[in-house]
Coordinates of C-alpha atoms in Angstrom, one line a residue:
X7 CA 29.9 29.3 -38.4
X8 CA 28.1 32.1 -36.7
X9 CA 31.3 34.2 -36.3
X10 CA 32.0 33.7 -40.0
X11 CA 28.6 34.9 -41.0
X12 CA 28.9 38.0 -38.8
X13 CA 32.3 38.7 -40.3
X14 CA 30.9 38.5 -43.8
X15 CA 28.0 40.8 -42.8
X16 CA 30.5 43.3 -41.4
X17 CA 32.5 43.3 -44.5
X18 CA 29.4 43.7 -46.6
X19 CA 28.3 46.7 -44.5
X20 CA 31.7 48.2 -44.7
X21 CA 31.6 47.9 -48.5
X22 CA 28.1 49.4 -48.7
X23 CA 29.2 52.3 -46.5
X24 CA 32.3 52.9 -48.6
X25 CA 30.4 52.8 -51.9
X26 CA 27.7 55.2 -50.5
X27 CA 29.9 57.6 -48.6
X28 CA 33.1 57.5 -50.6
X29 CA 31.7 59.2 -53.7
X30 CA 28.7 61.0 -52.1
X31 CA 28.6 64.6 -53.3
X32 CA 25.3 65.5 -51.6
X33 CA 25.1 68.4 -49.3
X34 CA 22.5 69.7 -46.8
X35 CA 21.9 73.4 -46.5
X36 CA 20.5 75.0 -43.5
X37 CA 19.1 78.5 -43.7
X38 CA 19.1 80.5 -40.5
X39 CA 18.6 84.1 -41.5
X40 CA 20.9 85.9 -42.0
X41 CA 23.1 82.8 -42.1
X42 CA 23.4 79.8 -44.4
X43 CA 25.1 76.6 -43.3
X44 CA 26.2 74.0 -45.9
X45 CA 27.0 70.5 -44.6
X46 CA 27.9 67.4 -46.4
X47 CA 25.4 64.6 -46.4
X48 CA 27.9 62.2 -44.8
X49 CA 28.4 64.6 -41.9
X50 CA 24.6 65.0 -41.4
X51 CA 24.1 61.2 -41.3
X52 CA 27.0 60.8 -38.9
X53 CA 25.6 63.5 -36.6
X54 CA 22.2 61.9 -36.7
X55 CA 23.5 58.4 -35.8
X56 CA 25.7 59.9 -33.1
X57 CA 22.9 61.9 -31.6
X58 CA 20.5 58.9 -31.7
X59 CA 23.1 56.8 -29.9
X60 CA 23.8 59.4 -27.3
X61 CA 20.1 59.9 -26.6
X62 CA 19.4 56.2 -26.4
X63 CA 22.3 55.7 -23.9
X64 CA 21.1 58.6 -21.8
X65 CA 17.5 57.2 -21.7
X66 CA 18.8 53.8 -20.8
X67 CA 20.9 55.2 -18.0
X68 CA 18.0 57.2 -16.7
X69 CA 15.8 54.1 -16.7
X70 CA 18.4 52.1 -14.9
X71 CA 18.7 54.9 -12.3
X72 CA 14.9 54.9 -11.8
X73 CA 14.9 51.1 -11.6
X74 CA 17.3 50.9 -8.7
X75 CA 14.7 51.1 -5.9
X76 CA 12.6 48.4 -7.4
X77 CA 15.7 46.2 -7.9
X78 CA 16.6 46.8 -4.3
X79 CA 13.1 45.7 -3.1
X80 CA 13.3 42.6 -5.4
X81 CA 16.7 41.7 -4.0
X82 CA 15.4 41.9 -0.4
X83 CA 12.4 39.8 -1.4
X84 CA 14.7 37.2 -3.0
X85 CA 16.9 37.1 0.1
X86 CA 13.8 36.5 2.3
X87 CA 12.6 33.8 0.0
X88 CA 16.0 32.1 0.1
X89 CA 16.0 32.2 3.8
X90 CA 12.5 30.7 3.9
X91 CA 13.4 27.9 1.4
X92 CA 16.7 27.2 3.2
X93 CA 14.8 26.8 6.5
X94 CA 12.4 24.4 4.9
X95 CA 15.2 22.4 3.4
X96 CA 17.0 22.4 6.7
X97 CA 13.8 21.1 8.4
X98 CA 13.6 18.2 5.9
X99 CA 17.3 17.4 6.3
X100 CA 17.1 17.4 10.1
X101 CA 14.0 15.2 10.0
X102 CA 15.7 12.6 7.8
X103 CA 18.7 12.7 10.1
X104 CA 16.5 12.0 13.2
X105 CA 17.0 15.4 14.8
X106 CA 13.4 16.1 15.3
X107 CA 13.6 19.0 17.7
X108 CA 15.8 20.9 15.3
X109 CA 13.6 19.9 12.4
X110 CA 10.5 21.4 14.1
X111 CA 12.3 24.6 14.9
X112 CA 13.4 25.0 11.3
X113 CA 9.9 24.3 10.0
X114 CA 8.5 26.9 12.4
X115 CA 11.1 29.4 11.2
X116 CA 10.1 28.8 7.6
X117 CA 6.5 29.4 8.6
X118 CA 7.4 32.6 10.3
X119 CA 9.3 33.8 7.3
X120 CA 6.4 33.0 5.0
X121 CA 4.0 34.8 7.2
X122 CA 6.3 37.9 7.3
X123 CA 6.3 37.9 3.5
X124 CA 2.6 37.6 3.2
X125 CA 2.1 40.4 5.8
X126 CA 4.3 42.6 3.7
X127 CA 2.2 42.0 0.6
X128 CA 5.0 39.9 -1.0
X129 CA 3.5 36.4 -0.8
X130 CA 5.2 33.8 -3.0
X131 CA 3.0 32.0 -5.6
X132 CA 3.4 28.6 -4.0
X133 CA 2.8 29.9 -0.5
X134 CA 0.0 27.5 0.4
X135 CA 2.0 24.4 -0.7
X136 CA 5.1 25.6 1.2
X137 CA 3.1 26.4 4.3
X138 CA 1.3 23.0 4.2
X139 CA 4.6 21.2 3.8
X140 CA 6.2 23.1 6.6
X141 CA 3.3 22.2 8.9
X142 CA 3.6 18.5 7.9
X143 CA 7.3 18.5 8.7
X144 CA 6.6 20.1 12.1
X145 CA 3.8 17.5 12.7
X146 CA 6.0 14.6 11.7
X147 CA 8.7 15.8 14.1
X148 CA 6.2 16.3 16.9
X149 CA 5.0 12.8 16.3
X150 CA 8.5 11.4 16.6
X151 CA 8.9 13.5 19.8
X152 CA 5.5 12.0 21.1
X153 CA 4.1 15.5 21.4
X154 CA 0.6 14.8 20.3
X155 CA -1.0 18.2 21.0
X156 CA 1.5 20.0 18.8
X157 CA 1.3 17.4 16.1
X158 CA -2.5 17.7 16.0
X159 CA -2.3 21.5 15.9
X160 CA 0.1 21.5 12.9
X161 CA -2.0 18.8 11.2
X162 CA -5.2 20.8 11.5
X163 CA -3.5 23.9 10.1
X164 CA -2.1 21.9 7.2
X165 CA -5.5 20.4 6.4
X166 CA -7.3 23.8 6.7
X167 CA -4.7 25.6 4.7
X168 CA -5.8 24.0 1.4
X169 CA -9.4 24.5 0.4
X170 CA -11.6 22.0 -1.4
X171 CA -11.3 23.8 -4.7
X172 CA -7.6 24.1 -4.9
X173 CA -5.2 23.0 -7.6
X174 CA -4.4 19.4 -8.3
X175 CA -0.9 19.7 -6.7
X176 CA -2.3 21.3 -3.5
X177 CA -5.1 18.6 -3.3
X178 CA -2.5 15.9 -3.6
X179 CA -0.5 17.5 -0.8
X180 CA -3.7 17.5 1.3
X181 CA -4.2 13.8 0.6
X182 CA -0.6 13.1 1.6
X183 CA -1.3 14.9 4.9
X184 CA -4.4 12.7 5.5
X185 CA -2.4 9.5 4.8
X186 CA 0.4 10.6 7.2
X187 CA -2.3 11.3 9.8
X188 CA -3.6 7.8 9.3
X189 CA -0.1 6.3 9.8
X190 CA 0.4 8.3 13.0
X191 CA -2.9 7.0 14.4
X192 CA -1.8 3.4 13.5
X193 CA 1.5 3.9 15.3
X194 CA -0.6 4.8 18.4
X195 CA -2.9 1.8 17.8
X196 CA -5.9 4.1 17.3
X197 CA -7.6 2.2 14.6
X198 CA -10.8 4.3 14.7
X199 CA -8.9 7.6 14.1
X200 CA -7.0 6.0 11.3
X201 CA -10.2 4.9 9.6
X202 CA -11.6 8.3 9.9
X203 CA -8.6 9.9 8.2
X204 CA -8.8 7.3 5.4
X205 CA -12.5 7.9 5.0
X206 CA -11.8 11.5 4.3
X207 CA -9.7 10.6 1.2
X208 CA -11.3 10.9 -2.3
X209 CA -12.2 7.6 -3.9
X210 CA -9.2 7.5 -6.2
X211 CA -6.8 8.2 -3.4
X212 CA -8.4 5.6 -1.2
X213 CA -7.6 2.9 -3.7
X214 CA -3.9 3.6 -3.7
X215 CA -1.6 0.9 -2.4
X216 CA -0.4 3.0 0.5
X217 CA -4.0 3.8 1.6
X218 CA -5.0 0.2 1.2
X219 CA -2.1 -1.0 3.4
X220 CA -3.1 1.5 6.1
X221 CA -6.8 0.4 5.8
X222 CA -5.8 -3.3 6.1
X223 CA -3.8 -2.6 9.3
X224 CA -6.6 -0.4 10.8
X225 CA -9.4 -2.9 10.1
X226 CA -7.3 -5.7 11.6
X227 CA -6.7 -3.6 14.7
X228 CA -10.4 -2.8 15.0
X229 CA -11.3 -6.5 14.4
X230 CA -13.3 -5.6 11.3
X231 CA -12.4 -8.9 9.6
X232 CA -14.7 -8.7 6.6
X233 CA -13.4 -5.2 5.7
X234 CA -9.9 -6.4 6.2
X235 CA -10.5 -9.4 3.9
X236 CA -11.9 -7.2 1.2
X237 CA -8.9 -4.8 1.5
X238 CA -6.5 -7.7 1.4
X239 CA -8.1 -8.9 -1.8
X240 CA -7.7 -5.5 -3.4
X241 CA -4.0 -5.4 -2.3
X242 CA -3.5 -8.8 -3.9
X243 CA -5.0 -7.6 -7.2
X244 CA -2.8 -4.6 -7.1
X245 CA 0.2 -6.9 -6.5
X246 CA 1.1 -5.1 -3.3
X247 CA 2.3 -8.4 -1.9
X248 CA 3.9 -11.4 -3.4
X249 CA 1.4 -14.1 -4.4
X250 CA 2.4 -16.4 -1.5
X251 CA 2.1 -13.5 1.0
X252 CA -1.2 -12.3 -0.4
X253 CA -2.6 -15.9 -0.2
X254 CA -1.4 -16.2 3.4
X255 CA -2.9 -13.0 4.5
X256 CA -6.3 -13.8 2.8
X257 CA -6.2 -17.3 4.3
X258 CA -5.6 -16.0 7.8
X259 CA -8.3 -13.4 7.6
X260 CA -10.8 -15.9 6.2
X261 CA -10.0 -18.3 9.0
X262 CA -10.5 -15.5 11.5
X263 CA -13.9 -14.7 9.9
X264 CA -14.8 -18.4 10.1
X265 CA -13.8 -18.6 13.7
X266 CA -16.2 -15.7 14.4
X267 CA -19.3 -17.7 13.2
X268 CA -21.6 -18.6 16.1
X269 CA -24.0 -20.9 14.3
X270 CA -24.1 -23.1 11.1
X271 CA -26.3 -20.6 9.2
X272 CA -23.8 -17.7 9.8
X273 CA -20.9 -20.0 8.8
X274 CA -22.7 -21.0 5.6
X275 CA -23.2 -17.3 4.7
X276 CA -19.5 -16.7 5.4
X277 CA -18.4 -19.6 3.3
X278 CA -20.6 -18.5 0.3
X279 CA -19.1 -15.0 0.6
X280 CA -15.6 -16.3 0.0
X281 CA -14.3 -16.3 -3.6
X282 CA -14.0 -19.7 -5.4
X283 CA -10.2 -19.6 -5.2
X284 CA -10.4 -19.1 -1.5
X285 CA -12.8 -22.0 -1.0
X286 CA -10.4 -24.2 -2.9
X287 CA -7.6 -23.6 -0.4
X288 CA -7.2 -27.0 1.4
X289 CA -6.4 -25.5 4.8
X290 CA -9.3 -23.1 4.6
X291 CA -11.8 -25.8 3.5
X292 CA -10.6 -28.2 6.3
X293 CA -10.8 -25.4 8.9
X294 CA -14.3 -24.4 7.8
X295 CA -15.5 -28.0 7.8
X296 CA -14.1 -28.5 11.3
X297 CA -15.8 -25.3 12.5
X298 CA -19.1 -26.4 11.0
X299 CA -18.8 -29.8 12.7
X300 CA -18.0 -28.1 16.0
X301 CA -21.1 -25.9 15.7
X302 CA -23.3 -29.0 15.1
X303 CA -23.7 -28.5 11.4
X304 CA -24.9 -31.1 8.9
X305 CA -22.4 -33.8 8.3
X306 CA -23.3 -34.0 4.6
X307 CA -22.5 -30.3 4.3
X308 CA -19.1 -30.9 6.1
X309 CA -18.2 -33.7 3.7
X310 CA -19.2 -31.6 0.6
X311 CA -16.8 -28.9 1.7
X312 CA -14.1 -31.5 2.2
X313 CA -14.7 -33.2 -1.1
X314 CA -12.3 -31.1 -3.2
X315 CA -9.5 -31.5 -0.6
X316 CA -10.2 -35.3 -0.5
X317 CA -10.0 -35.6 -4.3
X318 CA -6.7 -33.6 -4.2
X319 CA -5.2 -35.9 -1.6
X320 CA -6.3 -39.1 -3.3
X321 CA -5.1 -38.0 -6.8
X322 CA -1.8 -36.7 -5.6
X323 CA -0.9 -37.8 -2.1
X324 CA 2.3 -35.8 -2.0
X325 CA 0.5 -32.6 -3.2
X326 CA -1.1 -32.1 0.2
X327 CA 1.1 -31.3 3.2
X328 CA 1.1 -34.0 5.9
X329 CA -0.4 -31.7 8.5
X330 CA -3.3 -30.8 6.3
X331 CA -3.9 -34.4 5.3
X332 CA -4.1 -35.4 9.0
X333 CA -6.6 -32.6 9.7
X334 CA -8.7 -33.8 6.7
X335 CA -8.7 -37.3 8.1
X336 CA -9.7 -36.0 11.5
X337 CA -12.5 -33.9 10.0
X338 CA -13.9 -36.8 8.0
X339 CA -13.5 -39.2 11.0
X340 CA -15.9 -37.0 13.1
X341 CA -18.5 -36.9 10.4
X342 CA -18.8 -40.6 9.5
X343 CA -21.7 -41.4 11.8
X344 CA -24.2 -41.0 9.0
X345 CA -22.3 -41.5 5.8
X346 CA -23.9 -42.2 2.4
X347 CA -23.0 -45.0 0.0
X348 CA -21.1 -42.6 -2.3
X349 CA -18.7 -41.6 0.3
X350 CA -18.2 -45.2 1.5
X351 CA -17.3 -46.1 -2.1
X352 CA -14.9 -43.1 -2.3
X353 CA -13.1 -44.2 0.9
X354 CA -12.9 -47.8 -0.1
X355 CA -11.7 -47.1 -3.6
X356 CA -9.0 -44.7 -2.3
X357 CA -7.8 -47.3 0.2
X358 CA -7.7 -50.0 -2.4
X359 CA -5.9 -47.8 -4.8
X360 CA -3.2 -47.0 -2.3
X361 CA -3.1 -49.9 0.2
X362 CA 0.1 -48.7 1.9
X363 CA -1.3 -45.3 2.9
X364 CA -1.9 -45.5 6.7
X365 CA -4.2 -42.5 6.7
X366 CA -6.5 -44.1 4.1
X367 CA -6.5 -47.4 6.0
X368 CA -7.3 -45.6 9.2
X369 CA -10.2 -43.7 7.6
X370 CA -11.5 -46.9 6.0
X371 CA -11.3 -48.6 9.4
X372 CA -13.4 -45.8 10.9
X373 CA -16.0 -46.2 8.2
X374 CA -16.2 -49.9 8.8
X375 CA -16.4 -49.3 12.6
X376 CA -19.3 -46.9 12.1
X377 CA -21.1 -49.6 10.1
X378 CA -20.3 -52.2 12.7
X379 CA -18.0 -54.3 10.4
X380 CA -15.8 -55.3 13.4
X381 CA -13.6 -57.8 11.7
X382 CA -12.7 -55.6 8.7
X383 CA -12.3 -52.6 11.0
X384 CA -9.8 -54.5 13.2
X385 CA -7.8 -55.6 10.1
X386 CA -7.6 -52.0 8.8
X387 CA -6.7 -50.5 12.1
X388 CA -3.9 -53.1 12.6
X389 CA -2.4 -52.2 9.3
X390 CA -2.8 -48.5 9.8
X391 CA -1.2 -48.6 13.3
X392 CA 2.0 -50.0 11.8
X393 CA 2.2 -47.4 9.0
X394 CA 0.9 -44.1 10.5
X395 CA 3.4 -41.4 11.3
X396 CA 1.1 -39.0 13.1
X397 CA 1.2 -39.8 16.8
X398 CA -2.5 -38.8 17.3
X399 CA -3.8 -41.0 14.5
X400 CA -1.6 -43.9 15.6
X401 CA -2.8 -43.5 19.2
X402 CA -6.4 -43.4 18.0
X403 CA -5.9 -46.6 15.9
X404 CA -4.5 -48.5 18.9
X405 CA -7.3 -47.2 21.1
X406 CA -9.9 -48.5 18.7
X407 CA -8.1 -51.8 18.5
X408 CA -8.2 -52.0 22.3
X409 CA -11.9 -51.3 22.4
X410 CA -12.6 -53.9 19.7
X411 CA -10.5 -56.4 21.7
X412 CA -12.5 -55.6 24.9
X413 CA -15.7 -56.0 22.9
X414 CA -14.8 -59.6 21.9
X415 CA -13.4 -60.4 25.4
X416 CA -9.7 -60.6 24.5
X417 CA -8.2 -59.0 27.5
X418 CA -4.6 -59.8 26.6
X419 CA -4.9 -58.1 23.2
X420 CA -6.8 -55.2 24.7
X421 CA -4.0 -54.7 27.3
X422 CA -1.4 -54.8 24.5
X423 CA -3.3 -52.3 22.4
X424 CA -3.9 -49.9 25.3
X425 CA -0.1 -50.1 26.1
X426 CA 0.7 -49.3 22.5
X427 CA -1.8 -46.4 22.5
X428 CA -0.1 -45.0 25.6
X429 CA 3.3 -45.3 24.0
X430 CA 2.1 -43.6 20.8
X431 CA 0.6 -40.7 22.8

């Protein structure tokens, strides 16, 4: 289409020239005493256009001739820049290929080429970013080579190269350098250095998933369990882990925090600092209750922590894993010395509602034993011993039967019970 338009324009111009010049009788007279020169108007116009074209071509040629030195300098600068970028690309390629010594040499070569350009007054616009990236590649290679002094030297140069009031892209590169430094410290199990690098990050960068992962590992290495738990919660909210993995990590850190409690008051503060969803975890509630019982805490408080887990096991026996159910029974067993009427009613109602559950029979037998109801306790322990699958609970049931038999003077029954207890153990 464009060619057709140009062709039409050319024909139009040709027609216009033919109409103007074909029947043009005008003349131009030049008086140069004592001479007179008559020229046709067409000739004058032709000479004018020809002279203008010749002058324009001469000026363009002169400008091109004068531009040659500048173009030569520009060509040399481009060649140096190409060499510099090629060295940096080679450094990155060698780093990815695992050739760390070659990568560091290539990064140093890129830095030398950039310094030469800056010394010649021909610095590239992105010189600081390129210099910082080259230092980071050299530091990464030195870290892989376990050359810590060289790594730290390149890292400090990379961090000092970008000022605080730099562009957004340069500041992001500096944040990347700090994150890499934190990862290097974690590789060396230096949690304190990693936390220092992470603390230097801006608030927005410190909440990124990569930074939170590094903080989680650093706080766990330095045994800062509370900080690690807070970080794990943030990672769970950011969906950095699957829901099951996030729950497992939070549960493990919460258990570690509970294990660090040295008195019931401290354990109470830790328990209240947990989120409601964490306190509803059966394994966490049972573990906290066992820890509180071990520290000599109030039995009523222990049972209140275990109440949600108990309700869950009674309402859906298959909803609670067998191991957790056995831990729950053990935790309640050790806190039945002073038990209120409400809990006795709970235990009795659960046992009557599911009379074939050996765990409930065992716990009901323990409640009767604590209240000195020997006959009912013996009946429940006998039923439980036949149905329990956990060796520890079965052994305990037979042991209590043996003690009851000794108490009433039935040595034969006591011997049989002790034998069964030994076999169960």
